mmCIF file of C-alpha atoms in Angstrom:
data_model
loop_
_atom_site.group_PDB
_atom_site.id
_atom_site.type_symbol
_atom_site.label_atom_id
_atom_site.label_comp_id
_atom_site.label_asym_id
_atom_site.label_seq_id
_atom_site.Cartn_x
_atom_site.Cartn_y
_atom_site.Cartn_z
ATOM 1 C CA MET A 107 0.000 0.000 0.000
ATOM 2 C CA ARG A 108 1.330 3.454 -0.929
ATOM 3 C CA GLN A 109 1.964 5.792 1.999
ATOM 4 C CA ALA A 110 -0.492 8.387 0.695
ATOM 5 C CA THR A 111 -3.288 5.807 0.534
ATOM 6 C CA PHE A 112 -2.428 4.531 3.995
ATOM 7 C CA VAL A 113 -2.551 8.036 5.483
ATOM 8 C CA GLU A 114 -5.800 8.861 3.706
ATOM 9 C CA ARG A 115 -7.499 5.758 5.102
ATOM 10 C CA ARG A 116 -6.234 6.049 8.663
ATOM 11 C CA GLN A 117 -5.792 9.757 9.360
ATOM 12 C CA GLU A 118 -9.328 10.326 10.637
ATOM 13 C CA GLY A 119 -8.805 7.755 13.393
ATOM 14 C CA TRP A 120 -5.459 9.269 14.382
ATOM 15 C CA GLU A 121 -6.955 12.731 14.644
ATOM 16 C CA ARG A 122 -9.859 11.432 16.718
ATOM 17 C CA LEU A 123 -7.447 9.708 19.121
ATOM 18 C CA ASP A 124 -5.342 12.867 19.355
ATOM 19 C CA ALA A 125 -8.426 14.927 20.238
ATOM 20 C CA LEU A 126 -9.476 12.489 22.971
ATOM 21 C CA LEU A 127 -5.952 12.385 24.381
ATOM 22 C CA GLN A 128 -5.750 16.164 24.524
ATOM 23 C CA ARG A 129 -8.960 16.306 26.539
ATOM 24 C CA ALA A 130 -7.750 13.640 28.965
ATOM 25 C CA GLU A 131 -4.281 15.165 29.284
ATOM 26 C CA ARG A 132 -5.726 18.534 30.280
ATOM 27 C CA SER A 133 -7.275 16.891 33.353
ATOM 28 C CA THR A 134 -7.513 13.102 33.844
ATOM 29 C CA LEU A 135 -9.085 10.079 32.239
ATOM 30 C CA ARG A 136 -12.215 10.955 34.178
ATOM 31 C CA ALA A 137 -12.763 13.818 31.726
ATOM 32 C CA LEU A 138 -13.896 11.218 29.187
ATOM 33 C CA GLY A 139 -17.197 9.401 29.287
ATOM 34 C CA PRO A 140 -17.359 5.572 29.450
ATOM 35 C CA ASP A 141 -17.916 5.269 25.695
ATOM 36 C CA GLU A 142 -15.001 7.605 24.992
ATOM 37 C CA VAL A 143 -12.708 5.624 27.296
ATOM 38 C CA ALA A 144 -13.592 2.479 25.360
ATOM 39 C CA GLU A 145 -12.987 4.376 22.115
ATOM 40 C CA VAL A 146 -9.509 5.404 23.306
ATOM 41 C CA GLY A 147 -8.713 1.738 23.934
ATOM 42 C CA ARG A 148 -9.919 0.751 20.476
ATOM 43 C CA LEU A 149 -8.080 3.585 18.724
ATOM 44 C CA TYR A 150 -4.936 2.800 20.734
ATOM 45 C CA ARG A 151 -4.969 -0.754 19.361
ATOM 46 C CA TRP A 152 -5.471 0.634 15.869
ATOM 47 C CA VAL A 153 -2.613 3.146 16.052
ATOM 48 C CA THR A 154 -0.317 0.469 17.514
ATOM 49 C CA SER A 155 -1.085 -1.713 14.507
ATOM 50 C CA ASP A 156 -0.612 1.251 12.164
ATOM 51 C CA LEU A 157 2.800 2.014 13.683
ATOM 52 C CA ALA A 158 3.919 -1.588 13.220
ATOM 53 C CA PHE A 159 2.643 -1.520 9.631
ATOM 54 C CA ALA A 160 4.403 1.778 8.877
ATOM 55 C CA ASP A 161 7.659 0.464 10.360
ATOM 56 C CA GLY A 162 7.368 -2.718 8.334
ATOM 57 C CA ARG A 163 6.913 -0.741 5.095
ATOM 58 C CA SER A 164 9.656 1.796 5.971
ATOM 59 C CA TYR A 165 7.341 4.725 5.469
ATOM 60 C CA ASP A 166 8.521 8.317 5.924
ATOM 61 C CA ALA A 167 10.343 8.905 9.217
ATOM 62 C CA THR A 168 8.130 11.891 10.038
ATOM 63 C CA LEU A 169 4.984 9.781 9.777
ATOM 64 C CA ARG A 170 6.481 7.027 11.903
ATOM 65 C CA ALA A 171 7.605 9.532 14.544
ATOM 66 C CA TYR A 172 4.089 10.990 14.657
ATOM 67 C CA LEU A 173 2.525 7.552 15.116
ATOM 68 C CA ASN A 174 5.122 6.656 17.724
ATOM 69 C CA ARG A 175 4.314 9.771 19.779
ATOM 70 C CA LEU A 176 0.594 9.125 19.454
ATOM 71 C CA THR A 177 1.065 5.516 20.556
ATOM 72 C CA ALA A 178 3.202 6.549 23.541
ATOM 73 C CA ARG A 179 0.629 9.114 24.693
ATOM 74 C CA ALA A 180 -2.216 6.618 24.404
ATOM 75 C CA HIS A 181 -0.201 3.933 26.193
ATOM 76 C CA ALA A 182 0.569 6.297 29.065
ATOM 77 C CA LEU A 183 -3.113 7.096 29.439
ATOM 78 C CA VAL A 184 -4.407 3.543 29.107
ATOM 79 C CA TYR A 185 -1.748 1.810 31.226
ATOM 80 C CA GLY A 186 -1.012 4.163 34.041
ATOM 81 C CA GLY A 187 -1.162 7.764 33.047
ATOM 82 C CA SER A 188 -4.404 8.358 34.940
ATOM 83 C CA SER A 189 -4.831 9.239 38.572
ATOM 84 C CA GLU A 190 -6.765 6.084 39.306
ATOM 85 C CA GLY A 191 -5.705 4.050 42.298
ATOM 86 C CA GLY A 192 -5.161 0.316 42.257
ATOM 87 C CA ALA A 193 -8.682 -0.456 43.416
ATOM 88 C CA SER A 194 -10.149 1.727 40.672
ATOM 89 C CA ARG A 195 -8.074 -0.016 38.025
ATOM 90 C CA VAL A 196 -9.154 -3.426 39.255
ATOM 91 C CA ALA A 197 -12.768 -2.292 39.237
ATOM 92 C CA ARG A 198 -12.385 -0.903 35.724
ATOM 93 C CA PHE A 199 -10.852 -4.179 34.553
ATOM 94 C CA TYR A 200 -13.836 -6.222 35.733
ATOM 95 C CA THR A 201 -16.524 -3.711 34.790
ATOM 96 C CA GLN A 202 -15.134 -2.618 31.416
ATOM 97 C CA THR A 203 -11.903 -4.143 30.105
ATOM 98 C CA PHE A 204 -12.666 -7.838 30.574
ATOM 99 C CA PRO A 205 -16.336 -7.954 29.497
ATOM 100 C CA GLN A 206 -15.621 -5.644 26.562
ATOM 101 C CA GLU A 207 -12.774 -7.857 25.352
ATOM 102 C CA VAL A 208 -15.046 -10.899 25.583
ATOM 103 C CA TRP A 209 -17.637 -9.079 23.492
ATOM 104 C CA ARG A 210 -15.038 -7.888 21.006
ATOM 105 C CA SER A 211 -13.806 -11.479 20.598
ATOM 106 C CA ARG A 212 -17.292 -12.967 20.486
ATOM 107 C CA TRP A 213 -16.859 -14.747 17.147
ATOM 108 C CA TYR A 214 -13.911 -16.649 18.583
ATOM 109 C CA MET A 215 -16.081 -17.468 21.602
ATOM 110 C CA LEU A 216 -18.932 -18.626 19.383
ATOM 111 C CA LEU A 217 -16.574 -20.936 17.497
ATOM 112 C CA ALA A 218 -15.400 -22.397 20.812
ATOM 113 C CA VAL A 219 -19.000 -22.954 21.915
ATOM 114 C CA VAL A 220 -19.821 -24.772 18.663
ATOM 115 C CA LEU A 221 -16.714 -26.951 18.946
ATOM 116 C CA PHE A 222 -17.807 -27.918 22.466
ATOM 117 C CA LEU A 223 -21.575 -28.293 22.139
ATOM 118 C CA ALA A 224 -21.678 -30.045 18.759
ATOM 119 C CA PRO A 225 -19.651 -33.051 20.021
ATOM 120 C CA ALA A 226 -21.654 -32.981 23.266
ATOM 121 C CA GLY A 227 -24.912 -33.237 21.326
ATOM 122 C CA LEU A 228 -23.501 -35.958 19.087
ATOM 123 C CA ALA A 229 -22.266 -38.033 22.037
ATOM 124 C CA TYR A 230 -25.592 -37.657 23.809
ATOM 125 C CA TYR A 231 -27.486 -38.845 20.725
ATOM 126 C CA LEU A 232 -25.198 -41.796 19.981
ATOM 127 C CA ILE A 233 -25.179 -43.082 23.567
ATOM 128 C CA HIS A 234 -28.895 -42.449 24.024
ATOM 129 C CA THR A 235 -29.674 -44.555 20.937
ATOM 130 C CA GLN A 236 -27.045 -47.225 21.704
ATOM 131 C CA PRO A 237 -25.670 -47.251 25.290
ATOM 132 C CA LEU A 238 -22.691 -49.410 24.319
ATOM 133 C CA ASN A 239 -21.360 -46.459 22.332
ATOM 134 C CA ALA A 240 -20.317 -45.040 25.698
ATOM 135 C CA PHE A 241 -17.409 -47.492 25.726
ATOM 136 C CA VAL A 242 -16.282 -46.108 22.354
ATOM 137 C CA LEU A 243 -16.758 -42.394 22.969
ATOM 138 C CA LEU A 244 -15.735 -42.099 26.624
ATOM 139 C CA PRO A 245 -12.660 -43.262 28.559
ATOM 140 C CA ALA A 246 -13.188 -46.849 29.698
ATOM 141 C CA ASP A 247 -12.018 -46.122 33.244
ATOM 142 C CA MET A 248 -14.775 -43.531 33.488
ATOM 143 C CA VAL A 249 -17.617 -45.496 31.923
ATOM 144 C CA ALA A 250 -17.231 -48.806 33.744
ATOM 145 C CA PRO A 251 -17.784 -47.619 37.347
ATOM 146 C CA ILE A 252 -20.555 -45.217 36.338
ATOM 147 C CA HIS A 253 -22.361 -47.864 34.298
ATOM 148 C CA LYS A 254 -22.039 -50.386 37.105
ATOM 149 C CA GLY A 255 -23.264 -47.964 39.739
ATOM 150 C CA LEU A 256 -26.249 -46.794 37.745
ATOM 151 C CA HIS A 257 -27.453 -50.145 36.479
ATOM 152 C CA GLU A 258 -26.346 -52.816 38.920
ATOM 153 C CA THR A 259 -27.096 -51.260 42.317
ATOM 154 C CA ASN A 260 -30.091 -49.558 43.841
ATOM 155 C CA PHE A 261 -29.178 -45.917 44.120
ATOM 156 C CA GLU A 262 -31.124 -43.340 46.012
ATOM 157 C CA PRO A 263 -31.785 -40.426 43.645
ATOM 158 C CA SER A 264 -29.764 -38.070 45.853
ATOM 159 C CA GLN A 265 -26.757 -40.398 45.493
ATOM 160 C CA ALA A 266 -27.092 -40.968 41.794
ATOM 161 C CA ALA A 267 -24.443 -38.631 40.537
ATOM 162 C CA LEU A 268 -21.445 -40.699 41.615
ATOM 163 C CA GLY A 269 -22.075 -39.239 44.994
ATOM 164 C CA ALA A 270 -22.660 -35.556 44.306
ATOM 165 C CA PRO A 271 -19.423 -34.279 45.874
ATOM 166 C CA THR A 272 -17.359 -36.770 43.854
ATOM 167 C CA LEU A 273 -18.910 -35.874 40.510
ATOM 168 C CA SER A 274 -18.889 -32.174 41.331
ATOM 169 C CA ALA A 275 -15.198 -32.201 42.280
ATOM 170 C CA PHE A 276 -14.335 -34.241 39.177
ATOM 171 C CA ILE A 277 -16.121 -31.838 36.852
ATOM 172 C CA MET A 278 -14.626 -28.765 38.503
ATOM 173 C CA THR A 279 -11.063 -30.124 38.380
ATOM 174 C CA ASN A 280 -11.559 -31.215 34.787
ATOM 175 C CA ASN A 281 -12.918 -27.815 33.761
ATOM 176 C CA ILE A 282 -9.972 -25.949 35.301
ATOM 177 C CA ARG A 283 -7.548 -28.236 33.468
ATOM 178 C CA LEU A 284 -9.548 -27.846 30.270
ATOM 179 C CA ALA A 285 -9.633 -24.048 30.501
ATOM 180 C CA PHE A 286 -5.881 -23.631 30.718
ATOM 181 C CA MET A 287 -5.125 -26.344 28.162
ATOM 182 C CA ALA A 288 -7.525 -24.707 25.714
ATOM 183 C CA PHE A 289 -5.855 -21.339 26.277
ATOM 184 C CA ALA A 290 -2.289 -22.594 25.906
ATOM 185 C CA GLY A 291 -3.347 -24.621 22.872
ATOM 186 C CA GLY A 292 -3.557 -21.422 20.874
ATOM 187 C CA MET A 293 0.211 -21.584 20.386
ATOM 188 C CA THR A 294 -0.239 -24.859 18.476
ATOM 189 C CA LEU A 295 -2.171 -22.990 15.761
ATOM 190 C CA GLY A 296 -5.290 -23.821 17.731
ATOM 191 C CA PHE A 297 -5.098 -27.583 17.159
ATOM 192 C CA VAL A 298 -4.833 -28.434 20.866
ATOM 193 C CA THR A 299 -7.611 -25.962 21.657
ATOM 194 C CA VAL A 300 -9.917 -27.630 19.144
ATOM 195 C CA TYR A 301 -8.952 -31.099 20.386
ATOM 196 C CA VAL A 302 -9.684 -30.428 24.053
ATOM 197 C CA LEU A 303 -13.005 -28.778 23.201
ATOM 198 C CA ILE A 304 -14.139 -31.742 21.124
ATOM 199 C CA GLU A 305 -12.875 -34.314 23.632
ATOM 200 C CA ASN A 306 -14.527 -32.689 26.617
ATOM 201 C CA GLY A 307 -17.705 -31.977 24.701
ATOM 202 C CA LEU A 308 -17.934 -35.710 24.049
ATOM 203 C CA ILE A 309 -17.371 -36.406 27.760
ATOM 204 C CA LEU A 310 -20.072 -34.007 28.949
ATOM 205 C CA GLY A 311 -22.614 -35.208 26.401
ATOM 206 C CA GLY A 312 -21.769 -38.827 27.115
ATOM 207 C CA LEU A 313 -22.090 -38.449 30.892
ATOM 208 C CA ALA A 314 -25.386 -36.643 30.459
ATOM 209 C CA ALA A 315 -26.738 -39.483 28.317
ATOM 210 C CA LEU A 316 -25.690 -42.128 30.865
ATOM 211 C CA TYR A 317 -27.374 -40.367 33.777
ATOM 212 C CA VAL A 318 -30.479 -39.279 31.882
ATOM 213 C CA ASP A 319 -31.074 -42.753 30.449
ATOM 214 C CA ALA A 320 -30.706 -44.259 33.927
ATOM 215 C CA GLY A 321 -33.365 -41.891 35.266
ATOM 216 C CA PHE A 322 -30.972 -39.605 37.136
ATOM 217 C CA GLY A 323 -30.773 -36.731 34.678
ATOM 218 C CA ARG A 324 -32.275 -34.205 37.081
ATOM 219 C CA ASP A 325 -29.729 -35.099 39.758
ATOM 220 C CA PHE A 326 -26.910 -34.907 37.228
ATOM 221 C CA TRP A 327 -27.789 -31.385 36.097
ATOM 222 C CA ALA A 328 -28.553 -30.265 39.643
ATOM 223 C CA THR A 329 -25.076 -31.384 40.700
ATOM 224 C CA ILE A 330 -23.399 -29.444 37.903
ATOM 225 C CA ALA A 331 -25.590 -26.349 37.699
ATOM 226 C CA PRO A 332 -24.523 -24.214 40.700
ATOM 227 C CA HIS A 333 -20.889 -23.883 39.659
ATOM 228 C CA GLY A 334 -20.883 -25.517 36.233
ATOM 229 C CA ILE A 335 -22.556 -22.657 34.374
ATOM 230 C CA ILE A 336 -19.752 -20.290 35.364
ATOM 231 C CA GLU A 337 -17.054 -22.909 34.787
ATOM 232 C CA LEU A 338 -18.262 -23.877 31.328
ATOM 233 C CA THR A 339 -18.547 -20.209 30.371
ATOM 234 C CA ALA A 340 -14.987 -19.706 31.599
ATOM 235 C CA VAL A 341 -13.867 -22.695 29.525
ATOM 236 C CA GLN A 342 -15.373 -21.220 26.359
ATOM 237 C CA ILE A 343 -13.737 -17.845 27.044
ATOM 238 C CA ALA A 344 -10.367 -19.524 27.686
ATOM 239 C CA ALA A 345 -10.724 -21.505 24.476
ATOM 240 C CA GLY A 346 -11.726 -18.334 22.661
ATOM 241 C CA ALA A 347 -8.555 -16.709 24.022
ATOM 242 C CA GLY A 348 -6.556 -19.613 22.627
ATOM 243 C CA LEU A 349 -8.221 -19.118 19.244
ATOM 244 C CA VAL A 350 -7.423 -15.382 19.423
ATOM 245 C CA ILE A 351 -3.739 -16.324 19.760
ATOM 246 C CA ALA A 352 -4.035 -18.788 16.885
ATOM 247 C CA GLY A 353 -5.714 -16.090 14.817
ATOM 248 C CA GLY A 354 -2.697 -13.833 15.252
ATOM 249 C CA ILE A 355 -0.503 -16.591 13.823
ATOM 250 C CA LEU A 356 -2.781 -17.799 11.027
ATOM 251 C CA ALA A 357 -4.350 -14.504 9.941
ATOM 252 C CA PRO A 358 -1.974 -11.618 10.739
ATOM 253 C CA GLY A 359 -3.693 -9.278 8.309
ATOM 254 C CA ARG A 360 -1.624 -6.192 7.477
ATOM 255 C CA LEU A 361 0.883 -6.892 10.244
ATOM 256 C CA ARG A 362 3.946 -9.051 10.323
ATOM 257 C CA ARG A 363 3.096 -12.377 11.911
ATOM 258 C CA ARG A 364 5.192 -11.612 14.995
ATOM 259 C CA ASP A 365 3.469 -8.275 15.556
ATOM 260 C CA ALA A 366 0.023 -9.800 15.089
ATOM 261 C CA LEU A 367 0.873 -12.535 17.578
ATOM 262 C CA VAL A 368 2.029 -9.991 20.179
ATOM 263 C CA ARG A 369 -1.116 -7.923 19.681
ATOM 264 C CA ASN A 370 -3.442 -10.916 19.989
ATOM 265 C CA ALA A 371 -1.502 -12.341 22.929
ATOM 266 C CA ARG A 372 -2.181 -9.118 24.825
ATOM 267 C CA ARG A 373 -5.876 -9.489 24.137
ATOM 268 C CA ALA A 374 -5.780 -13.131 25.209
ATOM 269 C CA ALA A 375 -3.989 -12.188 28.434
ATOM 270 C CA ILE A 376 -6.921 -9.961 29.398
ATOM 271 C CA LEU A 377 -9.287 -12.858 28.783
ATOM 272 C CA ILE A 378 -7.351 -15.451 30.774
ATOM 273 C CA VAL A 379 -7.033 -13.154 33.804
ATOM 274 C CA GLY A 380 -10.810 -12.830 33.775
ATOM 275 C CA VAL A 381 -11.190 -16.591 33.344
ATOM 276 C CA ALA A 382 -9.024 -17.252 36.399
ATOM 277 C CA SER A 383 -11.289 -14.999 38.455
ATOM 278 C CA MET A 384 -14.395 -16.769 37.163
ATOM 279 C CA LEU A 385 -12.937 -20.119 38.189
ATOM 280 C CA VAL A 386 -12.292 -18.772 41.691
ATOM 281 C CA VAL A 387 -15.940 -17.713 41.929
ATOM 282 C CA ALA A 388 -17.081 -21.106 40.642
ATOM 283 C CA GLY A 389 -14.829 -22.864 43.151
ATOM 284 C CA THR A 390 -16.305 -20.821 45.985
ATOM 285 C CA ILE A 391 -19.815 -21.782 44.914
ATOM 286 C CA GLU A 392 -18.822 -25.429 44.540
ATOM 287 C CA GLY A 393 -17.246 -25.424 47.997
ATOM 288 C CA PHE A 394 -20.471 -24.110 49.485
ATOM 289 C CA PHE A 395 -22.923 -26.396 47.706
ATOM 290 C CA SER A 396 -21.071 -29.732 47.593
ATOM 291 C CA PRO A 397 -21.019 -30.395 51.373
ATOM 292 C CA GLN A 398 -24.638 -29.268 51.749
ATOM 293 C CA LYS A 399 -27.713 -31.287 50.828
ATOM 294 C CA PHE A 400 -29.642 -28.597 49.010
ATOM 295 C CA PRO A 401 -32.710 -29.752 47.056
ATOM 296 C CA ALA A 402 -32.254 -30.209 43.336
ATOM 297 C CA ASP A 403 -34.653 -27.341 42.636
ATOM 298 C CA VAL A 404 -32.466 -24.955 44.629
ATOM 299 C CA ARG A 405 -29.330 -26.060 42.803
ATOM 300 C CA LEU A 406 -30.993 -25.720 39.414
ATOM 301 C CA ALA A 407 -32.320 -22.287 40.369
ATOM 302 C CA VAL A 408 -28.818 -21.150 41.353
ATOM 303 C CA GLY A 409 -27.536 -22.346 37.988
ATOM 304 C CA GLY A 410 -30.293 -20.444 36.211
ATOM 305 C CA ILE A 411 -29.544 -17.277 38.161
ATOM 306 C CA THR A 412 -25.831 -17.473 37.331
ATOM 307 C CA ALA A 413 -26.694 -17.901 33.644
ATOM 308 C CA VAL A 414 -28.858 -14.768 33.701
ATOM 309 C CA LEU A 415 -26.161 -12.806 35.539
ATOM 310 C CA LEU A 416 -23.540 -13.849 32.992
ATOM 311 C CA VAL A 417 -25.736 -12.624 30.136
ATOM 312 C CA LEU A 418 -26.302 -9.337 31.950
ATOM 313 C CA TYR A 419 -22.559 -8.997 32.553
ATOM 314 C CA PHE A 420 -21.180 -9.899 29.132
ATOM 315 C CA VAL A 421 -23.915 -9.300 26.590
ATOM 316 C CA VAL A 422 -26.452 -6.646 27.514
ATOM 317 C CA PRO A 423 -24.166 -3.633 28.189
ATOM 318 C CA ASN A 424 -21.748 -4.375 25.347
ATOM 319 C CA ALA A 425 -24.415 -5.093 22.727
ATOM 320 C CA ARG A 426 -25.425 -1.454 23.088
ATOM 321 C CA ARG A 427 -21.933 -0.173 22.307
ATOM 322 C CA PRO A 428 -21.624 0.183 18.519
ATOM 323 C CA GLN A 429 -17.876 0.774 18.727
ATOM 324 C CA LEU A 430 -17.249 -2.670 20.230
ATOM 325 C CA ARG A 431 -17.455 -4.492 16.948
ATOM 326 C CA ALA A 432 -16.612 -8.161 16.806
ATOM 327 C CA ASP A 433 -13.030 -8.566 15.741
ATOM 328 C CA SER A 434 -11.760 -11.872 14.473
ATOM 329 C CA SER A 435 -8.594 -10.664 12.827
ATOM 330 C CA THR A 436 -7.402 -7.323 14.174
#
């Protein structure tokens, strides 16, 4: 791309960022409204990419110096140039930065959800229609004791799910492992991320089929629901973060592959910090519910409430922000 064309296409964004920075620099970041703060973050990512592109094409030194100064000013504002204290920054991370990055990366998240739920649905169908398929689709050391317990002994419904604490602890531990494997798998071009999503989708769908077909489906879902909704959401976000990293490698766009990887890794880092916090919350809920004998209806209600709260947290506020467009490549 010729330098003149590049400047013509991008100059409006640079000037907008400069105007916002001037306002903030005259006082503090608080001088900007919430939408303008989010816009500064978006424009900062753009100008960082533009600087890398201009450097890569060896454009005029004056242009590169201008972009470098603009990037430095935006970086100082976004990452420490404000008068916010530590508590305010933490609050801003959880109320703005993290949920907005999830929304921005939503197509990666949707792909992760499909790669998890499609195998889950397939496993459920295949085992529901032919129970022996469980020995093909699921690990044998998992299927044998569950199958024996469900079909060869007289369980009380409240004990159906392996013993609720046992199943609950297994699922929680597995989900934590899955989340971080799916995230790290982004560095393998996403192959490991895809593999762990498919494998664990098969496991969840297969377990559901075994318990539902044995008449213990309600107990199964009631055991998972209180903490599982948050955990499974965290897993999809972690996997989406892994796919964001893979996207930087596979589809760098206008940037050099290294620069695209660095940019996307920063985005993924925001996501995985949020995921870790979600898993802490889920663990706290699991620790409260597992030792207690709450009725299934209460457990299911808690799961439903957490699902609603997650939608309110991630979707509703961000869907109203036109500047937070889904971004699958930049």
